[in-house]
CSV table of C-alpha atoms in Angstrom, one decimal:
chain,number,residue,atom,x,y,z
F,25,UNK,CA,-97.8,-53.0,350.4
F,26,UNK,CA,-97.5,-53.5,346.6
F,27,UNK,CA,-100.7,-51.7,345.7
F,28,UNK,CA,-101.5,-51.4,342.0
F,29,UNK,CA,-100.7,-47.7,342.3
F,30,UNK,CA,-97.1,-48.6,342.8
F,31,UNK,CA,-96.8,-49.7,339.2
F,32,UNK,CA,-95.3,-47.0,337.0
F,33,UNK,CA,-97.5,-45.8,334.2
F,34,UNK,CA,-96.8,-46.6,330.6
F,35,UNK,CA,-95.1,-43.8,328.8
F,36,UNK,CA,-97.5,-41.9,326.7
F,37,UNK,CA,-97.7,-38.6,324.9
F,38,UNK,CA,-94.7,-36.7,323.4
F,39,UNK,CA,-91.4,-37.1,325.3
F,40,UNK,CA,-90.4,-34.1,327.4
F,41,UNK,CA,-86.7,-34.5,326.6
F,42,UNK,CA,-85.8,-36.0,323.3
F,43,UNK,CA,-82.4,-37.4,324.1
F,44,UNK,CA,-82.1,-40.6,326.2
F,45,UNK,CA,-85.8,-40.9,326.5
F,46,UNK,CA,-86.0,-44.4,325.3
F,47,UNK,CA,-83.2,-45.4,327.5
F,48,UNK,CA,-85.0,-43.9,330.5
F,49,UNK,CA,-88.3,-45.5,329.7
F,50,UNK,CA,-86.6,-48.9,329.5
F,51,UNK,CA,-84.7,-48.5,332.7
F,52,UNK,CA,-87.7,-47.2,334.6
F,53,UNK,CA,-90.0,-50.0,333.4
F,54,UNK,CA,-91.4,-52.0,336.2
F,55,UNK,CA,-90.1,-55.3,335.1
F,56,UNK,CA,-86.8,-55.9,336.8
F,57,UNK,CA,-86.1,-59.1,335.1
F,58,UNK,CA,-82.7,-60.9,335.1
F,59,UNK,CA,-82.3,-60.8,331.4
F,60,UNK,CA,-78.7,-60.1,330.3
F,61,UNK,CA,-79.9,-57.1,328.3
F,62,UNK,CA,-81.0,-55.4,331.5
F,63,UNK,CA,-77.9,-56.2,333.4
F,64,UNK,CA,-75.9,-53.8,331.2
F,65,UNK,CA,-78.2,-51.0,332.2
F,66,UNK,CA,-77.8,-51.7,335.9
F,67,UNK,CA,-79.4,-48.8,337.7
F,68,UNK,CA,-77.1,-46.2,339.2
F,69,UNK,CA,-79.0,-46.4,342.4
F,70,UNK,CA,-81.2,-49.1,343.6
F,71,UNK,CA,-83.3,-49.3,346.8
F,72,UNK,CA,-85.2,-52.5,347.3
F,73,UNK,CA,-87.8,-53.2,349.9
F,74,UNK,CA,-86.5,-50.6,352.4
F,75,UNK,CA,-88.0,-50.6,355.8
F,76,UNK,CA,-87.2,-48.3,358.6
F,77,UNK,CA,-88.8,-47.2,361.8
F,78,UNK,CA,-88.1,-44.7,364.5
F,79,UNK,CA,-89.1,-46.0,368.0
F,80,UNK,CA,-91.7,-48.4,366.6
F,81,UNK,CA,-93.1,-45.8,364.3
F,82,UNK,CA,-92.8,-47.1,360.8
F,83,UNK,CA,-91.3,-44.3,358.6
F,84,UNK,CA,-90.5,-46.4,355.5
F,85,UNK,CA,-92.5,-49.4,354.6
F,86,UNK,CA,-91.2,-51.5,351.7
F,87,UNK,CA,-89.9,-48.8,349.5
F,88,UNK,CA,-88.3,-49.8,346.2
F,89,UNK,CA,-86.8,-47.2,343.9
F,90,UNK,CA,-84.5,-47.5,340.9
F,91,UNK,CA,-82.7,-44.6,339.3
F,92,UNK,CA,-80.9,-45.0,336.0
F,93,UNK,CA,-78.2,-43.0,334.4
F,94,UNK,CA,-79.4,-39.6,333.2
F,95,UNK,CA,-82.7,-39.8,334.9
F,96,UNK,CA,-84.2,-37.1,337.1
F,97,UNK,CA,-86.5,-38.4,339.8
F,98,UNK,CA,-88.6,-36.2,342.0
F,99,UNK,CA,-90.0,-37.3,345.3
F,100,UNK,CA,-93.0,-35.4,346.6
F,101,UNK,CA,-95.4,-35.9,349.5
F,102,UNK,CA,-96.6,-34.2,352.7
F,103,UNK,CA,-94.4,-33.5,355.6
F,104,UNK,CA,-93.6,-36.7,357.5
F,105,UNK,CA,-94.3,-38.9,354.5
F,106,UNK,CA,-90.8,-40.3,354.8
F,107,UNK,CA,-89.4,-38.8,351.6
F,108,UNK,CA,-86.5,-37.1,353.4
F,109,UNK,CA,-85.8,-40.2,355.4
F,110,UNK,CA,-85.6,-42.2,352.2
F,111,UNK,CA,-83.1,-39.8,350.8
F,112,UNK,CA,-81.1,-39.9,354.0
F,113,UNK,CA,-81.1,-43.7,353.8
F,114,UNK,CA,-79.8,-43.6,350.3
F,115,UNK,CA,-77.0,-41.2,351.3
F,116,UNK,CA,-76.0,-43.3,354.3
F,117,UNK,CA,-77.0,-40.6,356.8
F,118,UNK,CA,-79.5,-43.0,358.2
F,119,UNK,CA,-79.5,-46.7,358.3
F,120,UNK,CA,-82.5,-48.9,357.6
F,121,UNK,CA,-83.6,-52.1,359.2
F,122,UNK,CA,-84.2,-54.3,356.2
F,123,UNK,CA,-83.9,-54.0,352.4
F,124,UNK,CA,-81.1,-53.6,349.9
F,125,UNK,CA,-79.2,-50.6,348.7
F,126,UNK,CA,-76.7,-50.6,345.9
F,127,UNK,CA,-74.9,-48.1,343.7
F,128,UNK,CA,-74.3,-49.8,340.4
F,129,UNK,CA,-72.3,-52.9,341.2
F,130,UNK,CA,-71.6,-51.7,344.7
F,131,UNK,CA,-73.8,-53.3,347.3
F,132,UNK,CA,-74.0,-51.1,350.4
F,133,UNK,CA,-76.6,-53.1,352.4
F,134,UNK,CA,-78.4,-56.3,351.9
F,135,UNK,CA,-80.7,-58.5,354.0
F,136,UNK,CA,-79.2,-61.5,355.8
F,137,UNK,CA,-81.1,-64.7,356.3
F,138,UNK,CA,-83.0,-63.2,359.2
F,139,UNK,CA,-84.2,-60.4,356.9
F,140,UNK,CA,-82.1,-57.7,358.6
F,141,UNK,CA,-80.1,-55.3,356.6
F,142,UNK,CA,-76.4,-55.8,356.9
F,143,UNK,CA,-74.1,-53.0,355.8
F,144,UNK,CA,-71.0,-53.4,353.8
F,145,UNK,CA,-67.6,-52.5,355.3
F,146,UNK,CA,-66.6,-48.8,355.9
F,147,UNK,CA,-64.3,-49.2,352.9
F,148,UNK,CA,-67.2,-50.0,350.6
F,149,UNK,CA,-69.3,-47.3,352.1
F,150,UNK,CA,-66.6,-44.8,351.4
F,151,UNK,CA,-66.5,-46.0,347.8
F,152,UNK,CA,-70.2,-45.5,347.6
F,153,UNK,CA,-69.9,-42.0,349.0
F,154,UNK,CA,-67.7,-41.1,346.1
F,155,UNK,CA,-70.5,-41.9,343.7
F,156,UNK,CA,-73.2,-39.5,345.0
F,157,UNK,CA,-73.4,-35.9,346.1
F,158,UNK,CA,-76.0,-34.4,348.4
F,159,UNK,CA,-77.4,-30.9,348.5
F,160,UNK,CA,-79.0,-30.1,351.9
F,161,UNK,CA,-82.1,-28.0,352.7
F,162,UNK,CA,-80.1,-25.6,354.8
F,163,UNK,CA,-76.9,-25.7,352.6
F,164,UNK,CA,-74.5,-26.8,355.3
F,165,UNK,CA,-71.7,-24.9,353.8
F,166,UNK,CA,-68.6,-24.6,356.0
F,167,UNK,CA,-68.9,-21.1,357.4
F,168,UNK,CA,-65.2,-20.7,358.1
F,169,UNK,CA,-64.1,-21.5,354.6
F,170,UNK,CA,-64.2,-19.2,351.6
F,171,UNK,CA,-66.4,-20.1,348.7
F,172,UNK,CA,-63.4,-21.6,346.8
F,173,UNK,CA,-62.3,-23.6,349.8
F,174,UNK,CA,-65.8,-24.9,350.4
F,175,UNK,CA,-65.7,-26.3,346.8
F,176,UNK,CA,-62.1,-27.3,346.5
F,177,UNK,CA,-61.4,-28.8,349.9
F,178,UNK,CA,-62.9,-32.2,349.5
F,179,UNK,CA,-61.6,-32.9,346.0
F,180,UNK,CA,-58.1,-32.1,347.3
F,181,UNK,CA,-58.2,-33.8,350.6
F,182,UNK,CA,-60.5,-36.7,349.9
F,183,UNK,CA,-59.8,-37.4,346.2
F,184,UNK,CA,-56.2,-36.1,346.5
F,185,UNK,CA,-56.5,-34.3,343.2
F,186,UNK,CA,-54.0,-31.5,342.4
F,187,UNK,CA,-54.8,-28.0,343.5
F,188,UNK,CA,-54.5,-26.4,340.1
F,189,UNK,CA,-56.9,-28.8,338.5
F,190,UNK,CA,-59.4,-28.6,341.3
F,191,UNK,CA,-59.4,-24.8,341.4
F,192,UNK,CA,-59.9,-24.7,337.6
F,193,UNK,CA,-62.9,-27.0,337.9
F,194,UNK,CA,-64.2,-25.0,340.9
F,195,UNK,CA,-64.0,-21.7,338.9
F,196,UNK,CA,-65.8,-23.4,336.0
F,197,UNK,CA,-68.5,-24.7,338.3
F,198,UNK,CA,-68.9,-21.2,339.9
F,199,UNK,CA,-69.3,-19.7,336.4
F,200,UNK,CA,-72.0,-22.3,335.7
F,201,UNK,CA,-73.7,-21.4,338.9
F,202,UNK,CA,-73.6,-17.7,337.9
F,203,UNK,CA,-71.2,-17.0,340.8
F,204,UNK,CA,-68.0,-16.0,339.0
F,205,UNK,CA,-65.8,-13.7,341.0
F,206,UNK,CA,-67.2,-14.9,344.4
F,207,UNK,CA,-64.3,-17.3,345.0
F,208,UNK,CA,-62.9,-15.4,348.0
F,209,UNK,CA,-66.2,-14.5,349.7
F,210,UNK,CA,-67.3,-16.1,352.9
F,211,UNK,CA,-70.7,-18.0,352.9
F,212,UNK,CA,-72.1,-15.4,355.3
F,213,UNK,CA,-71.6,-12.7,352.7
F,214,UNK,CA,-73.8,-14.5,350.3
F,215,UNK,CA,-77.6,-14.7,349.9
F,216,UNK,CA,-79.4,-18.0,350.6
F,217,UNK,CA,-79.8,-18.7,346.9
F,218,UNK,CA,-76.1,-18.0,346.3
F,219,UNK,CA,-75.1,-20.2,349.2
F,220,UNK,CA,-77.2,-23.0,347.9
F,221,UNK,CA,-75.6,-22.7,344.5
F,222,UNK,CA,-72.2,-22.9,346.1
F,223,UNK,CA,-73.4,-26.0,347.9
F,224,UNK,CA,-74.4,-27.5,344.5
F,225,UNK,CA,-71.0,-26.6,343.1
F,226,UNK,CA,-69.3,-28.2,346.1
F,227,UNK,CA,-71.2,-31.4,345.5
F,228,UNK,CA,-70.5,-31.4,341.8
F,229,UNK,CA,-66.8,-30.8,342.3
F,230,UNK,CA,-66.4,-34.4,343.4
F,231,UNK,CA,-67.9,-35.6,340.1
F,232,UNK,CA,-70.7,-37.7,341.5
F,233,UNK,CA,-72.7,-40.1,339.4
F,234,UNK,CA,-75.9,-39.1,341.1
F,235,UNK,CA,-76.8,-35.9,342.9
F,236,UNK,CA,-79.4,-35.8,345.7
F,237,UNK,CA,-81.4,-32.7,346.7
F,238,UNK,CA,-83.1,-32.6,350.0
F,239,UNK,CA,-85.8,-29.9,349.6
F,240,UNK,CA,-83.1,-27.5,348.1
F,241,UNK,CA,-85.3,-24.4,348.1
F,242,UNK,CA,-87.4,-24.9,351.3
F,243,UNK,CA,-85.1,-22.5,353.2
F,244,UNK,CA,-85.2,-19.8,350.5
F,245,UNK,CA,-87.4,-16.8,349.7
F,246,UNK,CA,-89.4,-17.2,346.5
F,247,UNK,CA,-87.2,-14.9,344.5
F,248,UNK,CA,-84.1,-16.8,345.6
F,249,UNK,CA,-85.8,-20.1,344.9
F,250,UNK,CA,-86.0,-19.3,341.2
F,251,UNK,CA,-82.2,-19.0,340.8
F,252,UNK,CA,-81.6,-22.4,342.4
F,253,UNK,CA,-84.2,-24.1,340.4
F,254,UNK,CA,-82.8,-22.6,337.2
F,255,UNK,CA,-79.4,-24.2,338.1
F,256,UNK,CA,-81.0,-27.6,338.7
F,257,UNK,CA,-83.0,-27.2,335.4
F,258,UNK,CA,-79.7,-26.6,333.6
F,259,UNK,CA,-78.2,-29.7,335.2
F,260,UNK,CA,-81.2,-31.8,334.1
F,261,UNK,CA,-80.7,-30.5,330.6
F,262,UNK,CA,-77.1,-31.9,330.7
F,263,UNK,CA,-78.6,-35.2,331.9
F,264,UNK,CA,-77.1,-35.1,335.3
F,265,UNK,CA,-78.7,-38.0,337.2
F,266,UNK,CA,-80.6,-36.5,340.1
F,267,UNK,CA,-83.0,-37.4,342.9
F,268,UNK,CA,-84.9,-34.4,344.1
F,269,UNK,CA,-87.1,-34.3,347.2
F,270,UNK,CA,-89.1,-31.1,346.8
F,271,UNK,CA,-92.3,-29.2,347.6
F,272,UNK,CA,-92.1,-27.4,344.3
F,273,UNK,CA,-94.7,-29.4,342.4
F,274,UNK,CA,-94.6,-27.5,339.1
F,275,UNK,CA,-90.8,-27.5,339.2
F,276,UNK,CA,-90.9,-31.3,339.8
F,277,UNK,CA,-93.3,-31.7,336.8
F,278,UNK,CA,-91.1,-29.6,334.5
F,279,UNK,CA,-87.7,-30.9,335.5
F,280,UNK,CA,-88.2,-34.6,336.5
F,281,UNK,CA,-88.7,-37.5,334.2
F,282,UNK,CA,-90.4,-39.5,336.9
F,283,UNK,CA,-92.2,-38.6,340.1
F,284,UNK,CA,-92.8,-40.6,343.2
F,285,UNK,CA,-95.6,-39.5,345.5
F,286,UNK,CA,-95.1,-40.7,349.1
F,287,UNK,CA,-97.4,-40.7,352.1
F,288,UNK,CA,-97.1,-42.4,355.5
F,289,UNK,CA,-93.8,-44.0,354.5
F,290,UNK,CA,-95.1,-45.7,351.4
F,291,UNK,CA,-95.1,-45.0,347.7
F,292,UNK,CA,-98.6,-44.2,346.8
F,293,UNK,CA,-98.2,-43.4,343.2
F,294,UNK,CA,-95.3,-43.3,340.7
F,295,UNK,CA,-95.3,-42.2,337.2
F,296,UNK,CA,-94.2,-40.0,334.4
F,297,UNK,CA,-93.7,-36.5,335.8
F,298,UNK,CA,-96.3,-34.6,333.8
F,299,UNK,CA,-98.9,-37.4,334.1
F,300,UNK,CA,-98.6,-37.6,337.9
F,301,UNK,CA,-99.0,-33.9,338.4
F,302,UNK,CA,-101.5,-33.1,335.7
F,303,UNK,CA,-103.6,-36.3,335.9
F,304,UNK,CA,-103.0,-38.1,339.2
F,305,UNK,CA,-104.7,-41.5,339.4
F,306,UNK,CA,-104.7,-42.2,343.1
F,307,UNK,CA,-107.2,-40.4,345.3
F,308,UNK,CA,-104.5,-39.5,347.9
F,309,UNK,CA,-102.3,-38.0,345.3
F,310,UNK,CA,-105.2,-35.9,344.0
F,311,UNK,CA,-106.0,-34.8,347.5
F,312,UNK,CA,-102.4,-33.8,348.2
F,313,UNK,CA,-102.0,-31.9,344.9
F,314,UNK,CA,-105.3,-30.1,345.3
F,315,UNK,CA,-104.3,-28.8,348.8
F,316,UNK,CA,-101.1,-27.7,347.2
F,317,UNK,CA,-102.8,-25.9,344.4
F,318,UNK,CA,-105.2,-24.2,347.0
F,319,UNK,CA,-102.2,-22.9,348.9
F,320,UNK,CA,-100.6,-21.3,345.8
B,2,UNK,CA,-38.8,-5.1,396.6
B,3,UNK,CA,-39.7,-4.7,393.0
B,4,UNK,CA,-36.8,-7.0,392.0
B,5,UNK,CA,-38.0,-9.7,394.3
B,6,UNK,CA,-41.6,-9.3,393.2
B,7,UNK,CA,-40.4,-9.3,389.6
B,8,UNK,CA,-38.6,-12.6,389.9
B,9,UNK,CA,-41.7,-13.9,391.7
B,10,UNK,CA,-43.8,-12.7,388.8
B,11,UNK,CA,-41.6,-14.7,386.4
B,12,UNK,CA,-42.4,-17.9,388.4
B,13,UNK,CA,-46.1,-17.0,388.2
B,14,UNK,CA,-45.7,-16.6,384.5
B,15,UNK,CA,-44.1,-20.0,384.3
B,16,UNK,CA,-47.0,-21.6,386.1
B,17,UNK,CA,-49.4,-19.7,383.9
B,18,UNK,CA,-47.9,-20.8,380.6
B,19,UNK,CA,-47.0,-24.3,381.6
B,20,UNK,CA,-50.6,-24.8,382.8
B,21,UNK,CA,-52.1,-23.6,379.5
B,22,UNK,CA,-49.6,-25.6,377.5
B,23,UNK,CA,-50.7,-28.7,379.4
B,24,UNK,CA,-54.4,-28.2,380.0
B,25,UNK,CA,-55.5,-26.8,376.6
B,26,UNK,CA,-54.6,-30.0,374.7
B,27,UNK,CA,-55.4,-32.3,377.7
B,28,UNK,CA,-58.8,-30.7,378.1
B,29,UNK,CA,-59.6,-31.7,374.5
B,30,UNK,CA,-58.7,-35.3,375.3
B,31,UNK,CA,-60.8,-35.2,378.5
B,32,UNK,CA,-63.7,-33.7,376.5
B,33,UNK,CA,-63.5,-36.7,374.1
B,34,UNK,CA,-63.5,-39.0,377.1
B,35,UNK,CA,-66.5,-37.3,378.5
B,36,UNK,CA,-68.4,-37.5,375.2
B,37,UNK,CA,-67.3,-41.1,374.6
B,38,UNK,CA,-70.1,-43.6,373.7
B,39,UNK,CA,-68.2,-46.1,375.9
B,40,UNK,CA,-70.1,-45.6,379.1
B,41,UNK,CA,-67.5,-46.6,381.7
B,42,UNK,CA,-65.0,-44.2,380.2
B,43,UNK,CA,-67.6,-41.4,380.1
B,44,UNK,CA,-68.6,-42.0,383.7
B,45,UNK,CA,-65.0,-42.1,384.9
B,46,UNK,CA,-64.3,-38.8,383.2
B,47,UNK,CA,-67.5,-37.3,384.6
B,48,UNK,CA,-66.4,-38.3,388.0
B,49,UNK,CA,-63.0,-36.8,387.5
B,50,UNK,CA,-64.5,-33.5,386.3
B,51,UNK,CA,-66.9,-33.4,389.2
B,52,UNK,CA,-64.0,-33.9,391.7
B,53,UNK,CA,-61.9,-31.2,390.0
B,54,UNK,CA,-64.7,-28.7,390.0
B,55,UNK,CA,-66.2,-29.7,393.3
B,56,UNK,CA,-63.1,-29.4,395.6
B,57,UNK,CA,-60.9,-26.4,396.2
B,58,UNK,CA,-57.9,-26.0,394.0
B,59,UNK,CA,-55.8,-25.2,397.1
B,60,UNK,CA,-56.7,-28.6,398.5
B,61,UNK,CA,-55.9,-30.3,395.2
B,62,UNK,CA,-52.4,-28.6,395.2
B,63,UNK,CA,-51.8,-30.1,398.7
B,64,UNK,CA,-53.0,-33.5,397.7
B,65,UNK,CA,-50.8,-33.7,394.7
B,66,UNK,CA,-47.9,-32.5,396.7
B,67,UNK,CA,-48.4,-34.9,399.7
B,68,UNK,CA,-49.6,-38.0,397.9
B,69,UNK,CA,-46.1,-39.4,396.9
B,70,UNK,CA,-45.0,-39.2,400.6
B,71,UNK,CA,-48.1,-40.2,402.5
B,72,UNK,CA,-49.5,-42.4,399.8
B,73,UNK,CA,-46.4,-44.2,398.7
B,74,UNK,CA,-43.7,-43.3,401.2
B,75,UNK,CA,-41.7,-41.7,398.5
B,76,UNK,CA,-40.1,-38.4,399.4
B,77,UNK,CA,-39.6,-36.1,396.5
B,78,UNK,CA,-37.0,-33.4,396.4
B,79,UNK,CA,-37.6,-29.8,397.0
B,80,UNK,CA,-38.1,-29.3,393.2
B,81,UNK,CA,-41.3,-31.3,393.5
B,82,UNK,CA,-43.0,-28.2,394.9
B,83,UNK,CA,-43.0,-26.6,391.5
B,84,UNK,CA,-43.8,-29.8,389.7
B,85,UNK,CA,-46.7,-30.6,392.0
B,86,UNK,CA,-48.0,-27.1,391.4
B,87,UNK,CA,-47.9,-27.6,387.6
B,88,UNK,CA,-49.5,-31.1,387.8
B,89,UNK,CA,-52.3,-29.9,390.0
B,90,UNK,CA,-53.0,-26.8,387.9
B,91,UNK,CA,-53.0,-28.9,384.7
B,92,UNK,CA,-55.4,-31.6,385.9
B,93,UNK,CA,-57.7,-28.9,387.4
B,94,UNK,CA,-57.8,-26.6,384.4
B,95,UNK,CA,-58.1,-29.6,382.0
B,96,UNK,CA,-61.4,-30.4,383.6
B,97,UNK,CA,-62.7,-26.9,383.1
B,98,UNK,CA,-61.4,-26.6,379.6
B,99,UNK,CA,-62.9,-30.0,378.8
B,100,UNK,CA,-66.4,-28.8,379.6
B,101,UNK,CA,-65.8,-25.7,377.6
B,102,UNK,CA,-64.6,-27.8,374.6
B,103,UNK,CA,-67.6,-30.1,375.0
B,104,UNK,CA,-70.1,-27.2,375.0
B,105,UNK,CA,-68.4,-25.9,371.8
B,106,UNK,CA,-68.3,-29.2,370.1
B,107,UNK,CA,-71.9,-30.0,370.9
B,108,UNK,CA,-73.0,-26.5,369.7
B,109,UNK,CA,-71.8,-27.3,366.1
B,110,UNK,CA,-74.9,-28.2,364.0
B,111,UNK,CA,-75.2,-31.8,363.0
B,112,UNK,CA,-75.4,-30.7,359.4
B,113,UNK,CA,-71.7,-29.8,359.5
B,114,UNK,CA,-70.9,-33.5,360.3
B,115,UNK,CA,-73.4,-34.7,357.7
B,116,UNK,CA,-72.0,-32.5,355.0
B,117,UNK,CA,-68.4,-33.6,355.9
B,118,UNK,CA,-69.4,-37.3,355.8
B,119,UNK,CA,-71.2,-37.0,352.5
B,120,UNK,CA,-68.1,-35.2,351.0
B,121,UNK,CA,-66.0,-38.2,352.1
B,122,UNK,CA,-64.0,-36.7,354.9
B,123,UNK,CA,-62.7,-39.2,357.5
B,124,UNK,CA,-63.8,-38.7,361.1
B,125,UNK,CA,-60.4,-37.1,361.9
B,126,UNK,CA,-60.5,-34.8,358.9
B,127,UNK,CA,-64.1,-33.8,359.8
B,128,UNK,CA,-63.0,-32.9,363.3
B,129,UNK,CA,-59.8,-31.1,362.5
B,130,UNK,CA,-60.7,-29.4,359.3
B,131,UNK,CA,-64.4,-28.6,359.7
B,132,UNK,CA,-65.4,-28.8,363.4
B,133,UNK,CA,-62.5,-27.7,365.5
B,134,UNK,CA,-61.8,-24.3,363.8
B,135,UNK,CA,-65.5,-23.4,364.4
B,136,UNK,CA,-65.3,-24.6,368.0
B,137,UNK,CA,-62.3,-22.4,368.7
B,138,UNK,CA,-64.3,-19.3,367.6
B,139,UNK,CA,-67.3,-20.2,369.7
B,140,UNK,CA,-65.4,-21.0,372.9
B,141,UNK,CA,-63.1,-18.0,373.0
B,142,UNK,CA,-65.2,-16.0,375.4
B,143,UNK,CA,-65.4,-18.7,378.1
B,144,UNK,CA,-61.8,-19.6,377.5
B,145,UNK,CA,-60.8,-16.0,378.1
B,146,UNK,CA,-62.7,-16.2,381.4
B,147,UNK,CA,-60.7,-19.3,382.5
B,148,UNK,CA,-57.4,-17.8,381.4
B,149,UNK,CA,-58.0,-14.7,383.4
B,150,UNK,CA,-59.0,-16.8,386.4
B,151,UNK,CA,-55.8,-18.8,386.0
B,152,UNK,CA,-53.7,-15.7,386.2
B,153,UNK,CA,-55.1,-15.0,389.7
B,154,UNK,CA,-55.2,-18.7,390.7
B,155,UNK,CA,-51.4,-19.0,390.3
B,156,UNK,CA,-51.3,-17.2,393.6
B,157,UNK,CA,-52.7,-20.3,395.3
B,158,UNK,CA,-49.4,-22.1,394.9
B,159,UNK,CA,-48.3,-20.2,398.0
B,160,UNK,CA,-49.6,-23.2,399.9
B,161,UNK,CA,-46.7,-25.2,398.5
B,162,UNK,CA,-44.3,-22.3,399.2
B,163,UNK,CA,-43.5,-22.0,395.5
B,164,UNK,CA,-41.7,-18.7,395.2
B,165,UNK,CA,-44.2,-17.1,392.8
B,166,UNK,CA,-45.3,-13.5,393.1
B,167,UNK,CA,-47.9,-13.9,395.9
B,168,UNK,CA,-45.7,-16.0,398.1
B,169,UNK,CA,-43.0,-13.3,397.6
B,170,UNK,CA,-45.4,-10.5,398.4
B,171,UNK,CA,-46.4,-12.3,401.6
B,172,UNK,CA,-42.8,-12.8,402.7
B,173,UNK,CA,-42.0,-9.1,402.1
B,174,UNK,CA,-45.2,-7.9,403.9
B,175,UNK,CA,-44.3,-10.1,406.9
B,176,UNK,CA,-40.7,-8.8,406.9
B,177,UNK,CA,-41.6,-5.1,406.4
B,178,UNK,CA,-44.8,-5.2,408.5
B,179,UNK,CA,-46.5,-3.3,405.7
B,180,UNK,CA,-48.9,-4.2,402.9
B,181,UNK,CA,-47.2,-2.2,400.1
B,182,UNK,CA,-46.0,-5.4,398.5
B,183,UNK,CA,-49.5,-6.7,398.3
B,184,UNK,CA,-50.6,-3.6,396.5
B,185,UNK,CA,-47.8,-3.8,394.1
B,186,UNK,CA,-48.5,-7.5,393.5
B,187,UNK,CA,-52.1,-6.6,392.9
B,188,UNK,CA,-51.1,-4.1,390.3
B,189,UNK,CA,-48.9,-6.7,388.6
B,190,UNK,CA,-51.8,-9.2,388.4
B,191,UNK,CA,-54.2,-6.5,387.2
B,192,UNK,CA,-51.8,-5.3,384.5
B,193,UNK,CA,-51.0,-8.8,383.3
B,194,UNK,CA,-54.7,-9.6,383.1
B,195,UNK,CA,-55.2,-6.4,381.0
B,196,UNK,CA,-52.6,-7.8,378.6
B,197,UNK,CA,-54.3,-11.2,378.6
B,198,UNK,CA,-57.8,-9.7,377.9
B,199,UNK,CA,-56.4,-7.5,375.1
B,200,UNK,CA,-54.6,-10.5,373.5
B,201,UNK,CA,-57.8,-12.6,373.7
B,202,UNK,CA,-59.8,-9.7,372.3
B,203,UNK,CA,-57.4,-9.5,369.4
B,204,UNK,CA,-57.8,-13.2,368.8
B,205,UNK,CA,-61.5,-12.9,368.8
B,206,UNK,CA,-61.3,-10.1,366.3
B,207,UNK,CA,-59.1,-12.3,364.1
B,208,UNK,CA,-61.7,-15.0,364.2
B,209,UNK,CA,-64.5,-12.6,363.2
B,210,UNK,CA,-63.7,-13.0,359.5
B,211,UNK,CA,-66.8,-15.0,359.3
B,212,UNK,CA,-70.0,-15.4,361.2
B,213,UNK,CA,-72.7,-18.0,360.9
């Protein structure tokens, strides 16, 4: 399982983003030793040796991923490679059979003596949910709520924050998404790109530590894709920690610090974003990227 | 004659509203039972629904009325006629409404549940804030159908001699040896259903502030 291709490459060449680069390089280094210095930089998200199968078909085989604060990780790969399943396991929408999942110091699932993953209590899972946000491929906005209510409902009802504060934040987020003045519109009155930006604002309103994107532009026309990608780019510039499952290779190269290429439920190659896209090492990565380039 | 039919109509209205008041909430409970992952409960509820849908409402009315006496030897007072009518209507319509609720609930995309879960809503919050309002919009047309059927079904309570409009019309027709009272009763039912349809139409319009 642990093929040499799994080992992240050494950082080389000029850093894409100047700030926090050393930190990221350190945190994403392959050596997960127990030295005290590394404990301080405990990864925001840690998946270790995740295995999952659907009806005897193995969809995730021994996947390990760490994401540290401020890092942008892109996950690419062909359909059915397990990248979406991995993201759904990390966001507790699916359970896995064995492996360990933790958010910082919060352990969500861990193997027991028999090597089967045992999930923490509902209470702990709820705490974990407060730490991440998820943006879906098909937005999943609440169609019966206005834009404002879509964004403000969870902060008010789940986090029990005061309405004034939440609405103020929601308006600021809408402004950031380029959607000022759309507060009272219904999702059905918006374009797909606008809806997806509302969905991003809805996720951000809960102040998550890490934001997941599950193919955020796959349901969008090319011209609408651009506006959503711009928003994600801006979030990356602010060092929002993000995990992005995407088919947009060049976007992944530009916005991510690190890319994982998955195929058949396994990580084939992992490395610095520009290296992996521009100069893939593994034969299967090359093959995948070349078919992608041919389609463009 | 109009005064007699009018007071009969008021009884019909009582049956109508009491049935809705009981069966709309109860139907939701039944729907949950039907969708329960606890198999014995789900099977029991399926059996109940199949009996309610598979046997005549008129028969159900008589069973509910006669069970206390023939089943338990308890003789209920004359007021039980009306109570039995309401009970029979409620348990019958709950079964139909339950299936309508179920179809509505199951038509809501899984993504709505997933989004709610990720946002941290509890199961109850997810259902009442996110799912149910959307279900209501989706099930309005079939609910309108049931409600209109209910208006006409109230006439079945004549088998228990509840003095509702149809029972009254029958008595008048027998006394006068003329069917005028039936025609008048028919007009009453029709007009009332026009009102029901218009009200439900208005409700549907109110719910059209969004579409999916």
